[in-house]
XYZ file of C-alpha atoms in Angstrom:
730
model
C -21.040 58.560 -20.565
C -24.636 58.041 -19.554
C -26.792 60.925 -18.530
C -26.373 61.950 -14.897
C -30.015 61.303 -14.036
C -30.038 57.826 -15.593
C -26.916 56.596 -13.825
C -27.894 58.260 -10.577
C -31.141 56.317 -10.623
C -29.236 53.109 -11.402
C -26.840 53.569 -8.509
C -29.643 54.489 -6.131
C -31.415 51.260 -7.006
C -28.213 49.275 -6.513
C -27.569 50.844 -3.121
C -31.085 49.986 -2.034
C -30.645 46.430 -3.317
C -27.456 45.933 -1.328
C -29.074 47.136 1.870
C -31.857 44.590 1.380
C -29.307 41.829 0.691
C -27.405 42.491 3.906
C -30.603 42.261 5.918
C -31.367 38.759 4.590
C -33.224 40.037 1.567
C -32.731 39.267 -2.124
C -30.615 41.699 -4.164
C -32.921 43.619 -6.467
C -30.594 44.729 -9.234
C -30.909 48.017 -11.103
C -33.861 47.861 -13.442
C -33.759 50.684 -15.915
C -36.874 52.607 -16.869
C -38.941 49.724 -18.222
C -37.537 46.451 -16.941
C -39.783 43.420 -17.350
C -42.853 43.024 -15.182
C -41.518 39.742 -13.834
C -38.428 41.568 -12.575
C -40.546 44.215 -10.896
C -42.627 41.568 -9.176
C -39.584 39.721 -7.861
C -39.963 37.994 -4.538
C -37.083 39.268 -2.413
C -36.882 37.012 0.632
C -34.196 34.700 -0.786
C -30.464 33.972 -0.606
C -29.510 35.244 2.793
C -25.847 36.079 3.096
C -23.804 34.955 6.098
C -21.676 37.613 7.762
C -18.639 35.369 7.135
C -18.820 36.216 3.441
C -16.927 39.461 3.195
C -17.376 42.294 0.816
C -14.236 43.319 -1.026
C -11.665 45.025 1.170
C -10.947 48.717 0.802
C -7.312 48.205 -0.221
C -7.117 47.933 -3.985
C -4.885 47.189 -6.902
C -3.543 50.563 -7.850
C -5.456 51.731 -10.924
C -2.980 52.713 -13.639
C -5.590 54.527 -15.702
C -7.823 57.491 -15.083
C -11.486 56.777 -14.579
C -12.623 58.292 -17.858
C -10.526 55.851 -19.903
C -11.777 52.958 -17.804
C -15.381 54.002 -18.378
C -14.793 54.431 -22.080
C -12.986 51.083 -22.344
C -15.774 49.306 -20.489
C -18.398 50.839 -22.755
C -16.310 49.938 -25.806
C -16.504 46.310 -24.737
C -20.244 46.626 -24.247
C -20.892 48.178 -27.627
C -18.630 45.851 -29.574
C -20.793 43.067 -28.159
C -24.036 44.911 -28.831
C -23.022 45.760 -32.403
C -21.818 42.246 -33.257
C -24.958 40.593 -31.905
C -27.128 43.151 -33.655
C -25.391 42.617 -37.001
C -25.685 38.839 -36.662
C -29.298 39.121 -35.442
C -28.257 36.386 -33.036
C -26.324 36.053 -29.793
C -26.227 36.950 -26.124
C -25.559 40.630 -25.414
C -26.641 40.676 -21.777
C -23.611 39.026 -20.201
C -20.979 41.147 -21.979
C -22.878 44.292 -21.027
C -22.969 43.247 -17.368
C -19.508 41.679 -17.079
C -17.561 44.315 -19.010
C -16.153 46.028 -15.868
C -14.654 42.902 -14.284
C -13.430 41.648 -17.660
C -11.808 44.995 -18.472
C -9.922 45.049 -15.181
C -8.751 41.480 -15.695
C -7.443 41.906 -19.232
C -6.240 45.490 -18.937
C -4.837 45.644 -15.416
C -4.259 42.162 -14.018
C -3.561 39.371 -16.472
C -0.157 38.609 -17.977
C -0.227 37.556 -21.629
C 1.386 38.222 -24.993
C -1.188 39.051 -27.699
C 1.297 38.153 -30.440
C 1.949 34.716 -28.987
C -1.283 33.335 -27.536
C 0.537 30.108 -26.652
C 3.280 31.536 -24.450
C 3.655 28.931 -21.736
C 3.663 31.127 -18.625
C 0.671 33.278 -19.572
C -2.296 33.668 -17.273
C -5.274 31.637 -18.464
C -8.828 32.953 -18.774
C -11.934 30.818 -19.211
C -15.386 32.144 -20.031
C -17.434 29.314 -18.557
C -20.623 31.157 -19.495
C -19.612 30.696 -23.112
C -22.802 32.114 -24.579
C -21.436 35.554 -23.668
C -18.465 35.019 -25.992
C -18.634 38.498 -27.532
C -17.187 39.660 -24.213
C -14.093 37.583 -24.897
C -13.852 38.472 -28.580
C -14.032 42.168 -27.690
C -11.237 41.751 -25.136
C -9.005 39.870 -27.566
C -9.639 42.536 -30.194
C -8.762 45.396 -27.874
C -5.705 43.593 -26.497
C -4.240 43.208 -29.979
C -4.701 39.523 -30.786
C -4.408 38.952 -34.532
C -7.118 36.306 -34.327
C -9.911 38.833 -33.718
C -9.747 41.786 -36.078
C -12.586 44.202 -36.793
C -13.773 42.111 -39.726
C -13.925 39.095 -37.429
C -16.221 40.972 -35.048
C -18.398 41.900 -37.990
C -18.661 38.242 -39.031
C -19.749 37.042 -35.590
C -21.621 33.724 -35.807
C -21.144 33.480 -39.567
C -19.823 30.616 -41.703
C -16.042 30.362 -41.583
C -15.543 33.168 -39.067
C -13.088 33.150 -36.178
C -15.855 34.377 -33.893
C -18.290 31.462 -33.592
C -21.369 31.485 -31.378
C -19.479 29.999 -28.448
C -15.719 30.131 -27.739
C -13.746 27.475 -29.616
C -10.071 27.036 -28.766
C -9.359 25.269 -32.056
C -10.827 28.152 -34.047
C -9.632 31.318 -32.302
C -6.097 31.707 -30.869
C -6.443 33.343 -27.468
C -9.348 31.092 -26.492
C -8.019 28.572 -23.967
C -10.866 26.047 -23.927
C -14.123 25.417 -25.748
C -17.115 26.404 -23.643
C -20.845 26.620 -24.174
C -22.350 23.644 -22.343
C -22.687 25.305 -18.971
C -20.381 24.181 -16.185
C -17.766 22.697 -18.494
C -15.654 25.853 -18.397
C -15.269 26.104 -14.628
C -14.285 22.426 -14.580
C -11.766 23.058 -17.380
C -10.398 25.937 -15.315
C -9.848 23.563 -12.393
C -7.805 21.398 -14.761
C -5.772 24.389 -15.917
C -5.094 25.437 -12.325
C -4.222 21.868 -11.353
C -1.674 21.772 -14.180
C -0.047 24.994 -12.978
C 0.141 23.782 -9.385
C 1.567 20.430 -10.444
C 4.207 21.860 -12.775
C 5.206 24.565 -10.303
C 5.735 21.946 -7.596
C 7.811 19.758 -9.923
C 9.980 22.338 -11.619
C 10.287 25.556 -9.620
C 13.450 26.006 -7.590
C 14.194 28.383 -4.696
C 16.311 30.452 -7.069
C 14.263 29.981 -10.245
C 10.497 30.268 -10.619
C 9.621 29.216 -14.150
C 5.994 28.210 -13.575
C 3.918 31.021 -12.114
C 0.554 31.951 -13.568
C -3.093 32.295 -12.570
C -6.286 30.835 -13.951
C -9.272 33.186 -14.063
C -12.815 32.217 -14.940
C -16.187 33.905 -15.273
C -19.200 31.706 -14.605
C -22.866 32.480 -14.247
C -25.979 31.168 -12.563
C -26.405 28.505 -15.241
C -22.926 27.138 -14.585
C -23.691 27.099 -10.883
C -26.832 25.046 -11.450
C -25.090 22.333 -13.476
C -23.811 19.536 -11.259
C -20.443 19.380 -12.989
C -19.491 22.743 -11.520
C -19.992 21.453 -7.984
C -17.959 18.318 -8.717
C -15.079 20.402 -10.027
C -15.337 23.071 -7.330
C -15.280 20.385 -4.648
C -12.013 19.028 -6.019
C -10.525 22.521 -6.402
C -11.188 23.197 -2.734
C -9.838 19.813 -1.700
C -6.671 20.324 -3.745
C -6.186 23.892 -2.498
C -5.798 25.462 -5.939
C -4.813 28.900 -4.704
C -4.150 30.324 -8.161
C -7.684 29.685 -9.350
C -9.859 32.803 -9.127
C -13.472 32.516 -10.268
C -15.791 35.452 -10.864
C -19.441 34.551 -10.338
C -21.634 36.806 -12.456
C -24.432 37.156 -9.934
C -27.134 38.701 -12.124
C -30.049 36.468 -11.110
C -31.342 36.031 -14.661
C -31.476 32.892 -16.815
C -33.331 32.019 -20.015
C -36.638 31.332 -18.314
C -36.540 34.480 -16.203
C -35.498 35.325 -12.678
C -33.486 32.548 -11.030
C -35.849 32.662 -8.053
C -38.061 30.193 -9.947
C -35.520 27.372 -9.590
C -32.268 28.455 -7.915
C -32.466 29.850 -4.404
C -29.558 28.201 -2.600
C -26.860 30.207 -0.844
C -23.984 29.860 -3.279
C -21.577 31.642 -0.922
C -22.094 29.168 1.877
C -21.824 26.227 -0.517
C -18.460 27.388 -1.818
C -17.199 28.070 1.682
C -18.167 24.516 2.590
C -16.257 23.316 -0.485
C -13.112 24.974 0.840
C -13.111 28.185 -1.186
C -12.387 31.717 -0.059
C -15.451 33.820 -0.897
C -15.637 37.573 -1.551
C -18.666 39.624 -2.527
C -18.376 42.624 -4.837
C -21.617 44.468 -4.259
C -21.424 46.820 -7.226
C -20.158 45.014 -10.294
C -21.586 47.662 -12.616
C -19.363 50.615 -11.741
C -17.465 49.509 -8.625
C -14.059 49.265 -10.245
C -12.177 49.681 -6.981
C -14.288 46.963 -5.356
C -13.310 44.590 -8.172
C -9.654 45.546 -7.876
C -9.746 45.034 -4.126
C -11.344 41.617 -4.513
C -8.662 40.467 -6.937
C -5.916 41.692 -4.631
C -7.482 39.871 -1.700
C -7.925 36.713 -3.769
C -4.252 36.707 -4.725
C -3.287 37.039 -1.084
C -5.100 33.778 -0.294
C -2.692 31.130 -1.541
C -3.987 27.954 0.084
C -7.463 27.811 -1.454
C -9.280 28.937 -4.598
C -11.347 32.117 -4.472
C -14.887 32.770 -5.636
C -15.578 36.456 -6.200
C -19.318 36.923 -6.377
C -19.886 40.026 -8.466
C -23.410 41.411 -8.363
C -24.117 42.790 -11.819
C -26.987 43.897 -13.995
C -27.456 41.775 -17.080
C -27.741 44.068 -20.085
C -26.420 47.046 -18.097
C -27.223 50.296 -19.882
C -30.227 49.097 -21.849
C -33.132 51.324 -20.724
C -35.884 48.805 -21.424
C -34.270 45.366 -21.308
C -31.601 45.487 -18.597
C -32.199 43.154 -15.676
C -34.553 40.917 -17.665
C -34.355 37.613 -19.492
C -35.120 39.338 -22.801
C -31.535 40.650 -22.961
C -30.005 37.248 -22.262
C -30.167 35.513 -25.625
C -31.380 37.871 -28.336
C -30.258 41.009 -30.113
C -31.484 44.219 -28.507
C -33.150 45.436 -31.694
C -32.436 48.630 -33.600
C -34.524 50.899 -31.395
C -33.127 49.546 -28.129
C -29.565 49.773 -29.441
C -30.138 53.439 -30.163
C -31.741 53.934 -26.760
C -28.756 52.247 -25.093
C -26.349 54.470 -27.002
C -28.226 57.510 -25.780
C -28.456 56.185 -22.231
C -24.718 55.500 -21.968
C -23.756 58.576 -23.947
C -22.074 56.615 -26.745
C -21.794 58.721 -29.930
C -19.650 56.284 -31.915
C -20.534 54.273 -35.005
C -21.015 50.505 -34.774
C -17.746 48.644 -34.173
C -15.842 51.900 -33.704
C -13.145 51.860 -31.025
C -12.381 55.394 -29.788
C -8.828 56.508 -30.517
C -7.965 57.014 -26.876
C -9.142 53.459 -26.105
C -7.040 52.072 -28.951
C -4.053 53.999 -27.703
C -4.578 52.817 -24.146
C -4.868 49.130 -25.037
C -2.023 49.237 -27.578
C 0.537 48.964 -24.786
C -0.322 45.297 -24.280
C 1.604 44.251 -27.386
C 5.009 45.579 -26.258
C 4.308 44.724 -22.615
C 3.331 41.178 -23.528
C 6.423 40.757 -25.667
C 8.567 41.978 -22.777
C 6.894 39.570 -20.358
C 7.627 36.638 -22.636
C 11.201 37.799 -23.313
C 11.884 38.104 -19.601
C 10.488 34.641 -19.017
C 12.587 33.227 -21.858
C 15.691 34.675 -20.200
C 14.648 33.168 -16.871
C 14.132 29.788 -18.488
C 17.462 29.978 -20.320
C 19.246 30.505 -16.999
C 17.195 27.673 -15.476
C 18.136 25.411 -18.364
C 21.850 25.958 -17.736
C 21.576 25.302 -14.028
C 18.976 22.498 -14.107
C 19.324 20.818 -17.519
C 17.469 17.612 -16.637
C 14.421 19.386 -15.222
C 14.479 21.896 -18.082
C 14.412 19.093 -20.643
C 11.362 17.571 -18.978
C 9.546 20.891 -18.721
C 10.399 21.745 -22.326
C 8.921 18.409 -23.395
C 5.733 19.397 -21.610
C 5.332 22.897 -22.998
C 6.405 21.981 -26.541
C 4.711 18.608 -26.760
C 7.858 16.955 -28.102
C 8.035 13.435 -26.699
C 11.395 12.010 -25.569
C 13.197 10.004 -28.246
C 12.378 6.302 -28.115
C 9.602 6.635 -25.558
C 7.483 4.001 -27.318
C 10.130 1.345 -26.669
C 9.035 1.340 -23.030
C 5.701 -0.233 -23.957
C 5.554 -3.955 -23.138
C 5.242 -6.622 -25.833
C 3.822 -10.125 -25.558
C 3.992 -13.500 -27.265
C 1.341 -16.248 -27.415
C 3.314 -17.939 -24.648
C 2.931 -14.970 -22.315
C 0.385 -15.501 -19.525
C -3.163 -14.464 -20.342
C -4.605 -11.570 -18.425
C -7.481 -9.098 -18.358
C -6.778 -6.151 -20.617
C -7.380 -3.837 -17.645
C -4.327 -5.421 -15.993
C -2.327 -5.201 -19.203
C -3.369 -1.552 -19.378
C -1.846 -0.943 -15.953
C 1.454 -2.323 -17.195
C 1.333 0.155 -20.072
C 0.381 3.082 -17.843
C 3.278 2.452 -15.495
C 5.701 1.991 -18.355
C 4.630 5.274 -19.952
C 4.822 7.248 -16.712
C 8.537 6.430 -16.478
C 9.385 7.900 -19.892
C 6.726 10.522 -20.685
C 7.197 13.552 -18.372
C 3.667 14.894 -18.795
C 1.854 11.611 -18.177
C -0.528 11.670 -15.196
C -4.053 10.639 -14.320
C -6.436 8.737 -12.158
C -9.826 7.232 -11.605
C -13.286 8.072 -10.331
C -12.790 6.153 -7.065
C -12.109 2.928 -8.967
C -8.320 2.766 -9.169
C -8.230 -0.750 -7.725
C -10.804 -1.931 -10.284
C -9.672 0.092 -13.284
C -6.057 -0.781 -12.435
C -4.851 2.769 -13.019
C -2.492 3.438 -10.115
C 0.999 4.659 -11.053
C 3.126 2.656 -8.653
C 6.203 4.869 -8.804
C 4.303 7.992 -7.769
C 2.197 9.219 -4.897
C -1.096 11.077 -4.903
C -1.535 14.631 -6.142
C -2.870 16.323 -3.030
C -2.825 19.801 -1.531
C 0.476 19.107 0.219
C 1.980 16.907 -2.521
C 1.071 18.548 -5.843
C 4.199 17.202 -7.557
C 2.764 13.669 -7.569
C 0.967 12.157 -10.556
C -1.896 9.986 -9.288
C -5.093 12.036 -9.439
C -7.867 10.988 -7.049
C -11.109 12.272 -8.563
C -13.567 10.557 -6.235
C -16.969 9.582 -7.609
C -17.145 12.522 -10.000
C -16.998 11.216 -13.580
C -18.296 14.339 -15.290
C -16.007 16.675 -13.408
C -13.119 14.263 -13.961
C -13.489 14.330 -17.732
C -13.742 18.115 -17.921
C -10.793 18.622 -15.563
C -8.716 16.357 -17.800
C -9.718 18.485 -20.790
C -8.292 21.483 -18.968
C -5.078 19.644 -18.125
C -4.642 18.596 -21.760
C -5.247 22.090 -23.101
C -2.857 23.679 -20.611
C 0.234 22.357 -22.399
C 0.640 20.084 -25.423
C 2.913 17.701 -23.524
C 0.533 17.122 -20.623
C -1.161 13.781 -21.302
C -3.836 12.955 -18.734
C -5.798 9.745 -18.517
C -8.953 9.163 -16.519
C -10.815 5.993 -15.715
C -14.116 4.494 -14.696
C -16.341 1.589 -15.703
C -17.241 1.880 -19.389
C -20.973 2.085 -18.654
C -20.389 5.181 -16.527
C -19.263 7.151 -19.528
C -22.968 8.032 -19.443
C -22.089 10.322 -16.536
C -19.266 12.047 -18.410
C -20.352 12.020 -22.039
C -20.703 15.814 -22.104
C -17.038 16.231 -21.196
C -15.980 13.495 -23.619
C -17.780 15.195 -26.473
C -16.015 18.456 -25.628
C -12.712 16.515 -25.682
C -13.451 15.537 -29.262
C -14.702 18.960 -30.309
C -11.902 20.930 -28.671
C -9.155 18.569 -29.877
C -8.114 17.601 -26.371
C -6.289 14.272 -26.477
C -7.454 12.860 -23.162
C -6.995 9.105 -22.750
C -10.159 7.493 -21.376
C -9.397 4.179 -19.675
C -12.743 2.378 -19.553
C -12.792 -1.052 -17.936
C -15.552 -3.642 -17.495
C -16.313 -3.289 -21.181
C -19.104 -5.845 -21.751
C -21.365 -8.521 -20.272
C -18.040 -10.181 -19.500
C -18.026 -8.306 -16.197
C -20.650 -10.817 -15.073
C -22.678 -10.704 -11.903
C -23.016 -6.936 -11.492
C -25.702 -7.164 -14.129
C -27.245 -4.851 -16.722
C -26.807 -1.624 -14.753
C -23.067 -2.085 -15.168
C -22.913 -3.849 -18.541
C -22.377 -1.524 -21.512
C -24.278 -2.434 -24.659
C -24.773 0.628 -26.863
C -21.707 2.499 -25.686
C -19.149 1.321 -28.228
C -21.457 2.170 -31.129
C -22.231 5.584 -29.693
C -18.558 6.539 -29.419
C -17.841 5.235 -32.897
C -20.465 7.734 -34.012
C -18.739 10.627 -32.217
C -16.506 12.683 -34.522
C -12.778 12.983 -33.795
C -12.783 10.099 -31.332
C -10.696 6.923 -31.387
C -12.655 4.006 -29.943
C -10.255 1.134 -29.142
C -11.257 -2.330 -28.002
C -8.019 -4.292 -27.693
C -8.006 -8.070 -27.540
C -4.763 -8.732 -25.674
C -1.490 -7.248 -24.468
C -0.026 -6.267 -27.826
C -3.215 -4.551 -28.863
C -3.457 -2.750 -25.544
C 0.099 -1.476 -25.937
C -0.668 -0.499 -29.525
C -3.709 1.470 -28.423
C -1.608 3.396 -25.894
C 1.064 4.122 -28.492
C -1.536 5.765 -30.712
C -3.327 7.498 -27.818
C -0.126 9.165 -26.602
C 0.751 10.498 -30.048
C -2.757 11.675 -30.981
C -2.703 14.935 -29.039
C -5.678 16.440 -30.860
C -7.931 13.392 -30.679
C -9.192 11.727 -27.499
C -8.848 7.956 -27.237
C -11.178 5.562 -25.445
C -9.856 2.157 -24.424
C -12.592 -0.378 -23.615
C -10.907 -3.006 -21.465
C -11.966 -6.373 -20.120
C -12.436 -7.517 -16.581
C -12.027 -11.180 -17.560
C -8.738 -12.873 -18.420
C -7.920 -13.164 -22.133
C -5.151 -15.091 -23.919
C -2.267 -13.495 -25.818
C -3.308 -14.247 -29.382
C -1.028 -15.247 -32.261
C -0.866 -12.598 -34.954
C -1.716 -9.508 -32.928
C 0.748 -6.626 -32.938
C 1.344 -3.038 -31.933
C 1.895 -2.215 -35.595
C -1.405 -3.792 -36.575
C -3.308 -1.570 -34.157
C -1.951 1.472 -35.994
C -4.000 0.348 -39.002
C -7.203 0.016 -36.990
C -8.133 -3.268 -38.670
C -5.689 -5.974 -39.737
C -5.432 -9.692 -40.424
C -4.221 -11.884 -37.574
C -4.588 -15.243 -39.389
C -5.383 -16.363 -42.948
C -4.994 -19.644 -44.802
C -6.313 -18.298 -48.115
C -4.445 -17.230 -51.209
C -5.049 -14.541 -53.788
C -6.944 -12.370 -51.316
C -10.000 -14.629 -51.737
C -10.881 -16.366 -48.464
C -14.139 -18.287 -48.272
C -15.160 -16.221 -45.263
C -13.834 -13.332 -43.185
C -14.405 -13.438 -39.426
C -14.112 -10.075 -37.696
C -13.856 -9.534 -33.965
C -12.863 -6.983 -31.345
C -11.705 -7.268 -27.766
C -12.613 -10.473 -25.964
C -14.514 -11.764 -28.994
C -11.450 -11.820 -31.245
C -10.481 -15.029 -29.452
C -13.898 -16.476 -30.285
C -13.471 -15.570 -33.954
C -10.015 -17.192 -33.995
C -11.332 -20.379 -32.406
C -14.194 -20.569 -34.900
C -11.703 -20.120 -37.730
C -9.707 -23.137 -36.590
C -12.830 -25.317 -36.701
C -13.762 -24.090 -40.178
C -10.221 -24.568 -41.470
C -10.315 -28.197 -40.338
C -13.452 -28.560 -42.446
C -11.528 -27.413 -45.498
C -12.509 -23.742 -45.600
C -10.179 -20.823 -46.161
C -10.742 -18.331 -43.380
C -9.334 -14.892 -42.643
C -9.572 -13.525 -39.095
C -9.495 -9.758 -38.800
C -9.070 -7.687 -35.652
C -11.100 -4.522 -35.951
C -9.587 -2.871 -32.883
C -10.307 0.724 -33.990
C -12.737 1.533 -36.796
C -11.634 5.150 -37.029
C -8.000 4.275 -37.748
C -9.071 1.761 -40.369
C -11.098 4.448 -42.120
C -7.928 6.561 -42.362
C -6.098 3.905 -44.365
C -5.732 3.895 -48.142
C -8.311 2.180 -50.297
C -5.623 -0.320 -51.309
C -4.949 -1.286 -47.719
C -8.639 -1.588 -46.879
C -9.120 -3.801 -49.931
C -6.249 -6.019 -48.754
C -8.044 -6.645 -45.468
C -11.679 -6.674 -46.598
C -11.695 -7.507 -50.307
C -14.838 -6.191 -51.928
C -15.560 -9.432 -53.784
C -15.671 -11.443 -50.551
C -19.184 -10.902 -49.214
C -19.121 -13.782 -46.744
C -18.315 -11.870 -43.590
C -19.224 -12.457 -39.946
C -18.618 -10.007 -37.121
C -18.783 -10.782 -33.421
C -18.775 -8.254 -30.595
C -20.449 -8.476 -27.181
C -22.242 -5.196 -27.737
C -24.844 -3.613 -29.985
C -24.596 -4.640 -33.636
C -25.437 -1.062 -34.661
C -23.019 0.074 -37.362
C -21.589 -3.328 -38.218
C -23.641 -3.436 -41.396
C -21.206 -1.159 -43.193
C -18.362 -3.562 -42.307
C -19.960 -6.924 -43.093
C -22.104 -5.683 -45.983
C -25.631 -6.583 -46.964
C -24.978 -10.323 -47.110
C -22.869 -10.554 -43.973
C -23.881 -11.521 -40.457
C -23.369 -9.616 -37.212
C -23.386 -11.394 -33.872
C -23.906 -9.150 -30.877
C -26.321 -8.076 -28.159
C -29.227 -5.785 -28.901
C -30.870 -5.970 -25.493
C -29.728 -5.194 -21.988
C -27.549 -7.750 -20.243
C -28.266 -9.801 -17.119
C -26.778 -10.743 -13.771
C -24.939 -14.072 -13.930
C -21.418 -15.446 -14.247
C -19.736 -14.276 -17.446
C -19.402 -17.697 -19.169
C -23.121 -18.336 -18.759
C -23.974 -14.874 -20.093
C -21.882 -15.459 -23.208
C -23.690 -18.740 -23.799
C -27.190 -17.353 -23.175
C -26.631 -14.314 -25.395
C -25.154 -16.398 -28.191
C -21.659 -14.917 -28.121
C -20.049 -18.268 -28.846
C -17.779 -20.137 -31.226
C -20.776 -22.199 -32.348
C -22.739 -19.077 -33.271
C -19.870 -17.842 -35.438
C -19.506 -21.199 -37.167
C -23.239 -21.414 -37.880
C -23.302 -17.853 -39.236
C -20.319 -18.562 -41.475
C -21.801 -21.786 -42.834
C -25.011 -19.973 -43.706
C -22.983 -17.840 -46.126
C -21.269 -20.665 -48.040
C-alpha cells in the first residue's frame, strides 16, 4: 500500500477536482509530487457537465473480496504492466496504471468466462479499444489463468514471436477478442459484438430456454473518442438500442501531445446522451471501487440502450513524478521512477511477482469458468432436445460448420442466360445464400438500392426487430466495416457482408486492413467498380483501388466478369473465414461469357477459351471483370486472322498465387511472352503477370464524367486497343 501521506494528498486533489468539475470547471486530476509543468498550468474552464449526467448510484454490486485483496490485486495489475514495459524498454504503462481498478472489477467480479476455453460461446466479451494499453489486458489474462499468457509471456512483451505483442492481436493470443491499436476501431468492433449477441438472442432464445445471454464490455480513451469512427459506431449502437454494450471511458485528459485541452474540449457526456446512450460518471476511478461497482449495476439495469461509464482516472496512477502527464503515456517509466513508484504504492515485490494471496484469490476463476461453461452446455443440450431445428442453426453459427450442400444454392448461368450487371447477379447470390447459411447477414452504407444488397426474405435489424438480417448502416462506411469485423469475430459461423461504392473504400480502408490482419472474413460487396459507372465522374470512379487491395496481405480481391464468376467469388468468400473478400462489381450490364465457371474462380486465374495446342498460343489475352468480354472479342478477331489465342480470366490474383507451379504454367506458360492484359483500372502490378515484353492496357489517370461507352473509347479500353497491342508482339 502507498504511504498514508501520499495517498491522502492524492485523494484530496481528486476531491478538489470533482468539486471544480461540478461547478462547470475542468477536472484537475491528481498530480503527484512533480507532475509536468503543462499539467500544473492546465486551463480549467472546459467540459461543463450537465446535471442530467448522473454520478454512479450508491447501491453497488456486492464486493465478494475484502478491500486489502482488491488493493493488492489492482497494484499487481499495475506492476505487471510497469515491469513488462520496463523490461521491453517500450510500451504504454500509463493506461494500465490508471485503468487497473475498473479492469480488476470487470475481470474479477463481473465478467463470465472460462480461462481454459477462451472460445466458449456464451462468454462475456471484453475489448480494449485503447489497444496501446495492452499490458492491462495481458495482466488480466495472466491473473485469470489463461494459458496464453504465462509469466514468460509477460517477460517477452513486444518481442519477436511472443504472445504479448505491442497491441492486442486476436489471432496471436487466445483471450483477445479483437485486434485493436488504431484508435476507435475497438469500440466499433464492440458494437459489432453486441449486435451479434442481440441478434442471436432474438432469434434463438425461448421463454423457457435462454441460450444466448452475454455482455460486451469495452474500455476506450480520449484518442478513441476523437476518431470519427467511434462516433459512427456509437450512433448506430444508440439507434439499435444495444443494451448489453457497456463502455468504460477512461477520462484521464492526457494524449500523446499533452493535455487534451489543446484539441478536445467537447462535452462527451452530452454527445453520447444525444446518440441515445445512458451515461454515468464515476468521479473517482483511482480508488472508488464501490462507485465502479455501482455504475456497472446501474448499467446492467438499463436494458434498452447502451451505457457509457465515464471513469475519471489518473494516467500513470502511483508514479510520483510522471502521473497525470503525457510522459507516462507511451514510454517506460525508467529505473528510478519504477523504484519511486514501488515505494509510493508500498510494493515490496520483485518484478513480475504475483503475491501468493493474489494468486490464490484469482485461482478460483478456473473452476468457476469451467462450471459456467458446463452449466451452459447442459442448458443447450436441453434446448437441443426441445428445439432441434433452432439448435442446429445456432450450432452452425457457434461452430462455423456450414450446412451440407449449401453451395448448391448458388445460381449458375449459361451463355444463353440474360446479361446483367454483376451487382444484380450479386444480389441473386446474396439472397440464395441467406436461405441456406444461418449466419449470413449484412447491409449497405445507405446504398442498398444501388449496391443491390437487400435480402428480400428478411426485414431490417432494428431496435424492435433484432432477429432480422438486413443491417442499415447509414452513411458510415468506416464504422460499418469495423462493426462487421466485430460480428465476424463474435462467432465463426456469422458471415457478414457490407456494401458501398468501390471508391468509398477510401472511407473504410482502416477497418478493411484490420479485417485482413485480424483474420476476419468479412465480405465486402463493392459496386460501381470502374469508369463504367459513367456520368458520376472521377470522384466516384475507382482507379488505383484494385491495385491497392491486391497489395494488402491476406485479402482476396475478386473482379468477376459475369454470373458464374460472381457465384464462384461468393463460394470462396463464404468458406474463407479467416480472409476477407472484396467483390468489385459492375454497374453496367455484362454478357454471360462462354467458358467461365464457379470452379475456375477457385483457381483465381483460368483459361476460358483457347484454340492453341501444346500449351503454345501465339498470344495470351488476360482480362478481369467487364474487360474480360473485351479480351474475348479481341481474341475472336485475331483467331480469324489465323492466330492462336488463349483468353485467361484473372478474377483473383491471390488465389492464382496459391496454385501449384504446374497449374500456373498450364495457364501462363513461361515460354509464351506475348501477353496482353486489359483492366479499366491502374496498370500497377500487371507487369509481373504479363512480363517484361507484355503489354498492359488500363487507366493511369483519373476518370471523367461522360456516358460509359464514350469513356471506354476515350481511355482506350477497347477491342481495337487489345488487337493492336497483341499484333505489336508478333
